[in-house]
Amino acid sequence: MGAFFRQIFLISIAFGILIGCSENSANVSSEASAASASQITQSGYDLGSCTIDKIGLEILVYEEMAYYICSQSGLWVRMTVKDYMASNAESSSAEEVSSSSHLPSEMISSSSKTDVEFSSSSKTDAEFSSSSSSDDASFSYNEQGSESSSSSAFQKLSSESMAELFFSSTSGSQKCNANISLGKFNSLLPLVPNDFAAQDSAEHRLASTGTYLRILPGASYTLSFDKVEGHNAPILAIASTRQKYSIEAVDTLGRWFYSFTLPKSSKNTLTSYYTALYNPDDCSVFTEKTSHVHLSGFGNYSTHFNINLIIMGKYMGTSDGVSAEELAKALQNRFNLAFSGSEIQVDKINLLYAVDHPKYGSAYTSDEPYILTASLYNSDYSEISQWTGYEKSLNIILGYYIDKKNILGFAPRFGAALNGQGTGYSYVIVGTHYKSDLDSNTVYNQASSMILETIVHESGHYFGLRHTSSSISDMSKDFDLSNVEDGLRDTPYCAEINTSYNYGNCADRYNLEFPYSTDGYADDFFTSDQLEIIRKNLMLMEH
């Protein structure tokens, strides 16, 4: 059974899967029940009403290994994960569409900048690295995205999933301990700071089996959710293997707020904290439904940062003849243009060549192009990004092309490792070229403007941004198909991206984080809300 679950996990976050872009839900009739009754899952999760605006929405309930799908009849339809994966496997190859308008004009437009989310990678003391889903953010022509997780990490999670954690309250006279058993799949539904997506599946587990907080030491955080009428505020317990905290709520504005500060550690690296809620009066587990869960993070690091543009192998150039030196200079200008109107700034671009690396340079050459692998789990990437004298920077690793069809680049969402140490990732991966068919010898060159757009897009994911409108692939990698958008006020949601390849009516189609590139250019700037997320998350990362 463990192997089956592991297979489900790996399939769901593998690069290149384009799921569910059919027109089955495109024509929603107004007769589809606008106000059906709230439905409870077999495991007790309240799905709410299947209303007309939710038709096609799918929520994964791990306890049952089943999806609940809002149907046109106004009812939630249950489908097991096994059946769901089987039905998608039958149609995935037919639904995979090549290219964007950045490809030759005779090719069909549908380019996806899909992102890879972080999957758990095994660390000592149960500290798991986050390479973030919805984004290992990949900017591609085809819907690409998520990277594969290490099987050892999943086995570690499975073997430790029922381990009991004991939390001691620090609240005055309250002295009870809570015995908490964690569910098997909570690490796949993490909460990261300053993310405004719906995250229904993760917030459900906050109150039942607990979930994970992917956070950095040396910063302050506030976890909040809507208060439950008729109940006293529960105690929030969080714990890594080294630290345990119990936090009491502040009741205000119709919500419960739990604030805490994590001390700075010798290696300020990404850490997973388990969560639990328990009633303060009798120490029983708090099982009421939590709604509109949000994790805010506040740090004190600078809003300025440096970038290392690392050329892997031979620099293969751009279609408009821009040199590596010119590209580096243009990259700084492009970033700072995207950050206009904010205090965020790239101070310096360091142009580096892998062949010159003081420790690993002998493994590379300046005579042969370097083909990039479509996975964040590549020792070359982690080794080359650890460069003495150039630490605490965002590393842009630039190679020839990525060995996955139509992918231009990818990155973690909330990489969290600008210090270049420990868990998390300190790099974004981008190719100067791409292939639309791996069996062909044809390699397509890109203009420098397209490469710069890809780098900025992927770096947005690195600092925590989601796509403005989520593709089915994005939501599948999240293990939560309720995450249809990024939740920001100034990035409109466009449902058409999952029902049609005609994005002409999407209000967010030119945003830097729109999931599909249809015409080869994006807006110059991030929106105000996007800049605020980048600012907050940048200030959490040691640099």
Coordinates of N, CA, C and O in Angstrom, one line a residue, residues 454-536:
T454 N 11.1 34.9 -18.6 CA 11.1 33.6 -17.9 C 11.8 33.7 -16.5 O 11.3 33.2 -15.5
I455 N 13.0 34.3 -16.5 CA 13.7 34.4 -15.2 C 12.9 35.2 -14.2 O 12.8 34.8 -13.0
V456 N 12.3 36.3 -14.6 CA 11.5 37.1 -13.6 C 10.3 36.3 -13.2 O 9.9 36.3 -12.0
H457 N 9.6 35.6 -14.1 CA 8.4 34.8 -13.8 C 8.8 33.8 -12.7 O 8.1 33.6 -11.7
E458 N 9.9 33.0 -13.0 CA 10.3 31.9 -12.1 C 10.7 32.5 -10.8 O 10.5 31.9 -9.7
S459 N 11.4 33.6 -10.8 CA 11.8 34.2 -9.5 C 10.6 34.7 -8.7 O 10.7 34.7 -7.5
G460 N 9.6 35.1 -9.4 CA 8.3 35.4 -8.6 C 7.8 34.2 -7.8 O 7.4 34.3 -6.7
H461 N 7.9 33.1 -8.5 CA 7.5 31.8 -7.7 C 8.5 31.6 -6.6 O 8.1 31.2 -5.5
Y462 N 9.8 31.8 -6.8 CA 10.8 31.6 -5.8 C 10.4 32.4 -4.5 O 10.6 31.9 -3.4
F463 N 9.9 33.6 -4.7 CA 9.6 34.4 -3.6 C 8.1 34.3 -3.1 O 7.6 35.1 -2.4
G464 N 7.5 33.2 -3.6 CA 6.2 32.8 -3.0 C 5.0 33.1 -3.9 O 3.9 32.8 -3.4
L465 N 5.1 33.6 -5.1 CA 3.9 33.9 -5.9 C 3.4 32.7 -6.6 O 4.1 31.8 -7.1
R466 N 2.1 32.6 -6.6 CA 1.4 31.6 -7.4 C 1.1 32.1 -8.8 O 1.2 33.3 -9.0
H467 N 0.6 31.3 -9.7 CA 0.0 31.8 -10.9 C -1.2 32.6 -10.6 O -2.0 32.2 -9.6
T468 N -1.5 33.6 -11.3 CA -2.7 34.4 -11.1 C -4.0 33.6 -11.2 O -4.9 33.8 -10.4
S469 N -4.0 32.7 -12.2 CA -5.1 31.7 -12.3 C -4.5 30.4 -12.4 O -3.6 30.1 -13.2
S470 N -5.0 29.5 -11.6 CA -4.3 28.1 -11.5 C -4.8 27.2 -12.6 O -6.0 27.2 -12.9
S471 N -3.9 26.5 -13.2 CA -4.2 25.5 -14.2 C -4.6 24.2 -13.4 O -4.3 24.1 -12.2
I472 N -5.2 23.3 -14.1 CA -5.5 22.0 -13.4 C -4.2 21.3 -12.9 O -4.2 20.7 -11.9
S473 N -3.2 21.5 -13.7 CA -1.9 20.9 -13.3 C -1.4 21.5 -12.0 O -0.9 20.8 -11.1
D474 N -1.5 22.9 -11.9 CA -1.1 23.5 -10.7 C -1.8 23.0 -9.5 O -1.2 22.6 -8.4
M475 N -3.2 22.9 -9.6 CA -4.0 22.4 -8.5 C -3.7 21.0 -8.1 O -3.7 20.6 -7.0
S476 N -3.4 20.1 -9.1 CA -3.1 18.7 -8.9 C -1.8 18.6 -8.1 O -1.6 17.8 -7.2
K477 N -0.8 19.5 -8.4 CA 0.5 19.4 -7.7 C 0.3 19.9 -6.3 O 1.1 19.6 -5.4
D478 N -0.7 20.7 -6.1 CA -1.0 21.2 -4.7 C -1.7 20.2 -3.9 O -1.9 20.3 -2.7
F479 N -2.2 19.1 -4.6 CA -3.1 18.1 -3.9 C -4.3 18.8 -3.4 O -4.9 18.5 -2.3
D480 N -4.7 19.9 -4.0 CA -5.9 20.7 -3.5 C -6.5 21.4 -4.7 O -6.0 22.5 -5.1
L481 N -7.5 20.9 -5.3 CA -8.1 21.5 -6.5 C -9.0 22.6 -6.2 O -9.8 23.1 -7.1
S482 N -9.0 23.1 -5.0 CA -9.8 24.3 -4.7 C -8.9 25.5 -4.8 O -9.4 26.7 -4.8
N483 N -7.6 25.3 -5.0 CA -6.7 26.5 -5.2 C -6.7 27.0 -6.6 O -5.8 26.9 -7.4
V484 N -7.9 27.6 -7.0 CA -8.1 28.0 -8.4 C -7.4 29.3 -8.7 O -7.2 29.6 -9.9
E485 N -6.9 30.0 -7.7 CA -6.3 31.3 -8.0 C -5.4 31.6 -6.9 O -5.3 30.9 -5.9
D486 N -4.7 32.8 -7.0 CA -3.7 33.2 -6.0 C -4.3 33.9 -4.8 O -3.7 34.2 -3.8
G487 N -5.6 34.3 -4.9 CA -6.3 35.0 -3.8 C -6.0 36.4 -3.6 O -6.4 37.1 -2.7
L488 N -5.3 37.0 -4.6 CA -4.9 38.4 -4.5 C -6.0 39.3 -5.2 O -6.6 38.9 -6.2
R489 N -6.2 40.5 -4.6 CA -7.3 41.4 -5.1 C -7.0 41.9 -6.5 O -7.9 42.2 -7.3
D490 N -5.7 42.2 -6.8 CA -5.4 42.8 -8.1 C -4.9 41.9 -9.2 O -4.3 42.4 -10.1
T491 N -5.1 40.6 -9.0 CA -4.8 39.7 -10.1 C -6.1 38.8 -10.4 O -6.3 37.8 -9.8
P492 N -6.9 39.3 -11.3 CA -8.2 38.7 -11.6 C -8.0 37.2 -12.0 O -7.1 36.8 -12.6
Y493 N -9.0 36.4 -11.6 CA -9.1 35.0 -11.9 C -9.7 34.8 -13.2 O -10.7 35.4 -13.6
C494 N -9.2 33.8 -14.0 CA -9.8 33.5 -15.4 C -10.1 32.0 -15.4 O -9.1 31.2 -15.6
A495 N -11.3 31.6 -15.4 CA -11.7 30.2 -15.4 C -11.4 29.6 -16.8 O -11.3 28.4 -16.9
E496 N -11.3 30.4 -17.8 CA -11.2 29.9 -19.2 C -9.9 29.1 -19.4 O -9.8 28.3 -20.3
I497 N -8.9 29.3 -18.5 CA -7.6 28.6 -18.8 C -7.8 27.1 -18.7 O -6.9 26.4 -19.2
N498 N -8.8 26.6 -18.0 CA -9.0 25.2 -17.8 C -10.1 24.6 -18.7 O -10.5 23.5 -18.6
T499 N -10.7 25.5 -19.5 CA -11.8 25.0 -20.4 C -11.5 25.3 -21.9 O -12.2 24.8 -22.8
S500 N -10.5 26.2 -22.1 CA -10.3 26.6 -23.5 C -8.8 27.1 -23.6 O -8.2 27.5 -22.7
Y501 N -8.3 27.0 -24.8 CA -7.0 27.6 -25.1 C -7.1 29.0 -25.7 O -6.1 29.6 -26.1
N502 N -8.3 29.6 -25.6 CA -8.5 31.0 -26.1 C -8.5 31.9 -24.8 O -9.4 32.0 -24.1
Y503 N -7.3 32.5 -24.6 CA -7.2 33.3 -23.3 C -7.4 34.8 -23.6 O -7.1 35.6 -22.7
G504 N -7.9 35.1 -24.8 CA -8.0 36.5 -25.1 C -8.9 37.4 -24.2 O -8.7 38.6 -24.1
N505 N -9.8 36.7 -23.5 CA -10.7 37.5 -22.6 C -10.2 37.5 -21.1 O -10.9 38.0 -20.3
C506 N -9.1 36.9 -20.9 CA -8.6 36.8 -19.5 C -8.0 38.2 -19.1 O -7.0 38.6 -19.7
A507 N -8.5 38.7 -18.1 CA -8.1 40.1 -17.6 C -6.6 40.0 -17.1 O -5.9 41.0 -17.1
D508 N -6.2 38.9 -16.7 CA -4.8 38.8 -16.1 C -3.8 38.2 -17.1 O -2.7 37.8 -16.7
R509 N -4.2 38.1 -18.4 CA -3.3 37.4 -19.3 C -1.9 38.0 -19.5 O -1.0 37.3 -20.0
Y510 N -1.7 39.3 -19.2 CA -0.4 39.9 -19.4 C 0.4 40.0 -18.1 O 1.5 40.5 -18.0
N511 N -0.2 39.5 -17.0 CA 0.5 39.5 -15.7 C 1.7 38.7 -15.8 O 1.7 37.6 -16.5
L512 N 2.8 39.1 -15.1 CA 4.0 38.3 -15.1 C 3.8 36.9 -14.6 O 4.6 36.0 -14.9
E513 N 2.8 36.6 -13.8 CA 2.6 35.3 -13.2 C 1.4 34.6 -13.9 O 0.9 33.6 -13.3
F514 N 0.9 35.0 -15.0 CA -0.2 34.3 -15.7 C 0.4 33.0 -16.1 O 1.5 32.9 -16.6
P515 N -0.4 31.9 -16.1 CA 0.2 30.5 -16.3 C 0.5 30.2 -17.7 O 1.2 29.3 -18.0
Y516 N 0.0 31.0 -18.7 CA 0.2 30.7 -20.1 C 0.8 31.9 -20.8 O 0.3 33.0 -20.6
S517 N 1.8 31.8 -21.6 CA 2.3 32.9 -22.4 C 1.7 32.8 -23.8 O 1.9 31.8 -24.5
T518 N 0.9 33.8 -24.2 CA 0.2 33.7 -25.5 C 0.7 34.6 -26.5 O 0.4 34.4 -27.7
D519 N 1.5 35.6 -26.2 CA 2.0 36.5 -27.2 C 3.4 36.9 -27.1 O 3.9 37.9 -27.7
G520 N 4.1 36.3 -26.1 CA 5.6 36.6 -26.1 C 6.0 37.8 -25.2 O 7.1 38.1 -25.1
Y521 N 5.0 38.4 -24.5 CA 5.4 39.5 -23.6 C 4.4 39.5 -22.4 O 3.3 39.1 -22.5
A522 N 4.9 40.1 -21.4 CA 4.1 40.3 -20.2 C 4.2 41.7 -19.7 O 5.0 42.5 -20.2
D523 N 3.3 42.1 -18.8 CA 3.4 43.4 -18.2 C 4.8 43.7 -17.6 O 5.5 42.7 -17.2
D524 N 5.2 44.9 -17.5 CA 6.5 45.3 -17.0 C 6.6 45.0 -15.5 O 7.7 44.7 -15.1
F525 N 5.5 45.2 -14.8 CA 5.6 45.2 -13.3 C 4.8 44.1 -12.7 O 3.8 43.6 -13.3
F526 N 5.2 43.8 -11.5 CA 4.4 43.0 -10.6 C 3.3 43.9 -10.1 O 3.5 45.1 -10.0
T527 N 2.1 43.4 -9.7 CA 1.1 44.2 -9.1 C 1.5 44.6 -7.6 O 2.4 44.0 -7.1
S528 N 0.7 45.5 -7.0 CA 1.0 45.9 -5.7 C 0.9 44.7 -4.7 O 1.8 44.6 -3.8
D529 N -0.1 43.9 -4.8 CA -0.3 42.7 -3.9 C 0.9 41.7 -4.2 O 1.4 41.1 -3.2
Q530 N 1.3 41.5 -5.4 CA 2.4 40.6 -5.7 C 3.7 41.1 -5.1 O 4.5 40.4 -4.5
L531 N 3.9 42.4 -5.2 CA 5.1 43.0 -4.6 C 5.1 42.9 -3.1 O 6.2 42.7 -2.5
E532 N 4.0 43.0 -2.5 CA 3.9 42.9 -1.0 C 4.3 41.5 -0.6 O 5.0 41.3 0.4
I533 N 3.9 40.5 -1.3 CA 4.3 39.1 -1.0 C 5.8 38.9 -1.2 O 6.5 38.3 -0.3
I534 N 6.3 39.4 -2.3 CA 7.7 39.2 -2.5 C 8.5 40.0 -1.4 O 9.5 39.4 -0.9
R535 N 8.1 41.2 -1.1 CA 8.8 41.9 0.0 C 8.8 41.2 1.3 O 9.8 41.0 1.9
K536 N 7.6 40.7 1.7 CA 7.6 40.0 3.0 C 8.4 38.7 3.0 O 9.1 38.4 4.0

